mmCIF file of C-alpha atoms and ligand atoms in Angstrom:
data_model
loop_
_atom_site.group_PDB
_atom_site.id
_atom_site.type_symbol
_atom_site.label_atom_id
_atom_site.label_comp_id
_atom_site.label_asym_id
_atom_site.label_seq_id
_atom_site.Cartn_x
_atom_site.Cartn_y
_atom_site.Cartn_z
ATOM 1 C CA MET A 1 79.084 5.229 -28.536
ATOM 2 C CA SER A 2 81.093 8.265 -27.403
ATOM 3 C CA ASP A 3 80.603 11.427 -29.426
ATOM 4 C CA THR A 4 83.689 13.535 -28.754
ATOM 5 C CA ILE A 5 85.537 16.351 -30.472
ATOM 6 C CA PHE A 6 87.110 13.684 -32.722
ATOM 7 C CA SER A 7 83.681 12.646 -34.087
ATOM 8 C CA LYS A 8 83.093 16.296 -34.930
ATOM 9 C CA ILE A 9 86.466 16.407 -36.708
ATOM 10 C CA ILE A 10 85.586 13.256 -38.711
ATOM 11 C CA ARG A 11 82.255 14.849 -39.708
ATOM 12 C CA GLY A 12 84.018 18.074 -40.697
ATOM 13 C CA GLU A 13 82.137 20.123 -38.086
ATOM 14 C CA ILE A 14 85.491 21.137 -36.597
ATOM 15 C CA PRO A 15 88.366 21.859 -38.987
ATOM 16 C CA SER A 16 91.523 19.747 -38.975
ATOM 17 C CA HIS A 17 94.638 19.255 -41.040
ATOM 18 C CA LYS A 18 93.684 15.897 -42.549
ATOM 19 C CA VAL A 19 96.430 13.598 -43.795
ATOM 20 C CA TYR A 20 94.415 10.428 -44.552
ATOM 21 C CA GLU A 21 90.843 9.141 -44.769
ATOM 22 C CA ASP A 22 89.107 5.937 -45.824
ATOM 23 C CA ASP A 23 85.736 4.440 -44.907
ATOM 24 C CA LYS A 24 86.938 3.320 -41.436
ATOM 25 C CA VAL A 25 89.974 5.465 -40.582
ATOM 26 C CA PHE A 26 90.799 9.191 -40.308
ATOM 27 C CA ALA A 27 94.193 10.793 -39.613
ATOM 28 C CA PHE A 28 95.071 14.421 -38.914
ATOM 29 C CA LEU A 29 97.721 16.613 -37.295
ATOM 30 C CA ASP A 30 97.595 16.950 -33.498
ATOM 31 C CA ILE A 31 96.729 20.523 -32.430
ATOM 32 C CA GLY A 32 99.237 20.320 -29.539
ATOM 33 C CA PRO A 33 102.198 18.614 -31.186
ATOM 34 C CA LEU A 34 105.029 17.141 -29.130
ATOM 35 C CA SER A 35 107.128 17.428 -32.279
ATOM 36 C CA LYS A 36 106.802 18.426 -35.926
ATOM 37 C CA GLY A 37 104.488 15.982 -37.702
ATOM 38 C CA HIS A 38 102.720 14.687 -34.561
ATOM 39 C CA THR A 39 99.757 12.899 -36.142
ATOM 40 C CA LEU A 40 96.634 11.243 -34.744
ATOM 41 C CA VAL A 41 95.185 8.144 -36.405
ATOM 42 C CA ILE A 42 91.632 7.329 -35.318
ATOM 43 C CA PRO A 43 88.890 4.864 -36.211
ATOM 44 C CA LYS A 44 85.634 6.376 -37.433
ATOM 45 C CA GLU A 45 83.956 4.030 -34.979
ATOM 46 C CA ALA A 46 83.402 6.104 -31.847
ATOM 47 C CA VAL A 47 84.505 4.005 -28.873
ATOM 48 C CA PRO A 48 86.529 5.355 -25.947
ATOM 49 C CA THR A 49 89.279 2.753 -25.566
ATOM 50 C CA LEU A 50 91.131 0.171 -27.665
ATOM 51 C CA ASP A 51 89.643 -2.829 -25.854
ATOM 52 C CA ARG A 52 86.178 -1.705 -27.051
ATOM 53 C CA LEU A 53 87.138 -1.440 -30.718
ATOM 54 C CA SER A 54 85.637 -3.857 -33.270
ATOM 55 C CA ASP A 55 87.923 -6.292 -35.101
ATOM 56 C CA GLU A 56 86.967 -4.558 -38.371
ATOM 57 C CA SER A 57 88.098 -1.102 -37.226
ATOM 58 C CA ALA A 58 91.209 -2.562 -35.584
ATOM 59 C CA ALA A 59 92.144 -4.319 -38.812
ATOM 60 C CA ALA A 60 91.521 -1.151 -40.827
ATOM 61 C CA ILE A 61 93.836 0.855 -38.560
ATOM 62 C CA GLY A 62 96.469 -1.873 -38.542
ATOM 63 C CA ARG A 63 96.468 -1.898 -42.318
ATOM 64 C CA VAL A 64 97.227 1.820 -42.737
ATOM 65 C CA LEU A 65 99.155 2.753 -39.562
ATOM 66 C CA PRO A 66 102.602 1.709 -40.885
ATOM 67 C CA ARG A 67 101.922 3.546 -44.169
ATOM 68 C CA ILE A 68 100.971 6.745 -42.330
ATOM 69 C CA CYS A 69 104.079 6.383 -40.128
ATOM 70 C CA ARG A 70 106.241 6.133 -43.248
ATOM 71 C CA ALA A 71 104.576 9.218 -44.751
ATOM 72 C CA VAL A 72 105.078 11.245 -41.552
ATOM 73 C CA MET A 73 108.745 10.218 -41.423
ATOM 74 C CA LYS A 74 109.332 11.084 -45.071
ATOM 75 C CA ALA A 75 107.556 14.449 -44.827
ATOM 76 C CA THR A 76 109.381 15.512 -41.648
ATOM 77 C CA GLY A 77 112.753 13.908 -42.272
ATOM 78 C CA ALA A 78 112.603 12.091 -38.929
ATOM 79 C CA SER A 79 114.166 8.648 -38.726
ATOM 80 C CA ASP A 80 112.829 7.673 -35.285
ATOM 81 C CA PHE A 81 109.335 7.914 -33.862
ATOM 82 C CA ASN A 82 106.986 6.635 -31.153
ATOM 83 C CA VAL A 83 103.463 5.303 -31.564
ATOM 84 C CA LEU A 84 101.488 6.032 -28.398
ATOM 85 C CA GLN A 85 97.984 4.854 -27.539
ATOM 86 C CA ASN A 86 96.493 5.934 -24.194
ATOM 87 C CA ASN A 87 93.459 4.269 -22.592
ATOM 88 C CA GLY A 88 91.739 5.813 -19.590
ATOM 89 C CA LYS A 89 92.280 8.966 -17.566
ATOM 90 C CA SER A 90 95.023 7.548 -15.346
ATOM 91 C CA ALA A 91 96.843 6.418 -18.508
ATOM 92 C CA HIS A 92 96.878 10.030 -19.748
ATOM 93 C CA GLN A 93 93.897 9.774 -22.116
ATOM 94 C CA VAL A 94 92.099 13.097 -22.490
ATOM 95 C CA VAL A 95 89.909 12.580 -25.570
ATOM 96 C CA MET A 96 87.688 9.524 -25.074
ATOM 97 C CA HIS A 97 87.789 8.326 -28.670
ATOM 98 C CA VAL A 98 90.417 5.693 -29.558
ATOM 99 C CA HIS A 99 93.473 7.294 -31.134
ATOM 100 C CA PHE A 100 97.045 6.418 -32.019
ATOM 101 C CA HIS A 101 99.661 9.158 -31.745
ATOM 102 C CA ILE A 102 102.520 9.075 -34.256
ATOM 103 C CA ILE A 103 105.243 11.223 -32.669
ATOM 104 C CA PRO A 104 108.452 11.842 -34.603
ATOM 105 C CA ARG A 105 111.610 12.139 -32.530
ATOM 106 C CA PHE A 106 114.175 14.875 -33.210
ATOM 107 C CA GLY A 107 116.879 14.731 -30.554
ATOM 108 C CA GLU A 108 115.196 15.848 -27.332
ATOM 109 C CA GLU A 109 111.997 16.842 -29.177
ATOM 110 C CA GLY A 110 109.269 14.194 -29.072
ATOM 111 C CA LEU A 111 107.699 11.904 -26.505
ATOM 112 C CA GLY A 112 109.319 11.944 -23.048
ATOM 113 C CA ILE A 113 109.280 8.474 -21.516
ATOM 114 C CA GLU A 114 109.914 7.420 -17.949
ATOM 115 C CA TRP A 115 110.326 3.618 -18.059
ATOM 116 C CA ASN A 116 110.285 2.360 -14.466
ATOM 117 C CA THR A 117 110.872 -1.398 -14.650
ATOM 118 C CA THR A 118 110.080 -3.710 -11.749
ATOM 119 C CA ALA A 119 111.422 -7.184 -10.897
ATOM 120 C CA PHE A 120 109.869 -10.102 -12.812
ATOM 121 C CA ASP A 121 108.497 -13.033 -10.775
ATOM 122 C CA HIS A 122 108.477 -16.149 -13.010
ATOM 123 C CA GLY A 123 106.011 -18.035 -10.795
ATOM 124 C CA ALA A 124 103.493 -15.229 -10.827
ATOM 125 C CA GLY A 125 104.303 -14.574 -14.505
ATOM 126 C CA ALA A 126 103.379 -18.150 -15.495
ATOM 127 C CA ALA A 127 100.017 -17.879 -13.722
ATOM 128 C CA LEU A 128 99.390 -14.443 -15.195
ATOM 129 C CA ALA A 129 100.175 -15.573 -18.745
ATOM 130 C CA LYS A 130 97.670 -18.442 -18.296
ATOM 131 C CA ALA A 131 95.028 -16.075 -16.944
ATOM 132 C CA ILE A 132 95.472 -13.658 -19.851
ATOM 133 C CA SER A 133 95.312 -16.519 -22.393
ATOM 134 C CA ALA A 134 92.148 -17.851 -20.742
ATOM 135 C CA ASN A 135 90.496 -14.460 -21.184
ATOM 136 C CA LEU A 136 91.172 -14.127 -24.909
HETATM 137 P P1 LIG B 1 95.335 11.855 -25.348
HETATM 138 O O1 LIG B 1 96.022 12.458 -24.152
HETATM 139 O O2 LIG B 1 93.853 11.710 -25.142
HETATM 140 O O3 LIG B 1 95.984 10.562 -25.773
HETATM 141 O O4 LIG B 1 95.590 12.858 -26.530
HETATM 142 C C1 LIG B 1 94.606 13.653 -27.127
HETATM 143 C C2 LIG B 1 95.291 14.492 -28.172
HETATM 144 O O5 LIG B 1 94.304 15.146 -28.946
HETATM 145 C C3 LIG B 1 96.211 15.575 -27.606
HETATM 146 O O6 LIG B 1 97.536 15.368 -28.084
HETATM 147 C C4 LIG B 1 95.596 16.873 -28.115
HETATM 148 O O7 LIG B 1 96.566 17.823 -28.485
HETATM 149 C C5 LIG B 1 94.778 16.420 -29.297
HETATM 150 N N1 LIG B 1 93.598 17.246 -29.550
HETATM 151 C C6 LIG B 1 92.648 17.591 -28.651
HETATM 152 N N2 LIG B 1 91.704 18.358 -29.226
HETATM 153 C C7 LIG B 1 92.068 18.481 -30.532
HETATM 154 C C8 LIG B 1 91.484 19.167 -31.649
HETATM 155 O O8 LIG B 1 90.432 19.814 -31.541
HETATM 156 N N3 LIG B 1 92.142 19.078 -32.827
HETATM 157 C C9 LIG B 1 93.298 18.373 -32.971
HETATM 158 N N4 LIG B 1 93.854 18.344 -34.189
HETATM 159 N N5 LIG B 1 93.867 17.714 -31.944
HETATM 160 C C10 LIG B 1 93.275 17.777 -30.747
#
């Protein structure tokens, strides 16, 4: 359980510009938008990171996330967008309540991405894929 500013927003103790709500999901405009229409989609379940989220909340978010993306695109006129989901301080997470950013892209306005690829080692990759599978 992690009671953050987002729990207060869900409970209506802090105002927000709400765009969607059901029994498991809440969505509202980001107060520091990277672009027009920057929206946050959050589970009502208060856990800090995605790996801690219940299957029920994950399914509820998965069900509505594409619909909210479509609504943001239609309302803003954007045709491209990023969905961003940060977990942990070093991964740029500031609010420790799971959230998905929907960030419309308008030319240079939107999410800046530095994509530093590294070489792929197929031997190590095979072992890693097995290890990940074994942990599911
Ligand atoms: P993070 O870096 O944790 O993935 O992003 C947290 C986001 O929450 C930021 O984009 C920030 O602007 C947004 N945020 C933080 N506090 C509030 C708030 O009180 N209201 C709203 N609407 N957004 C907030």
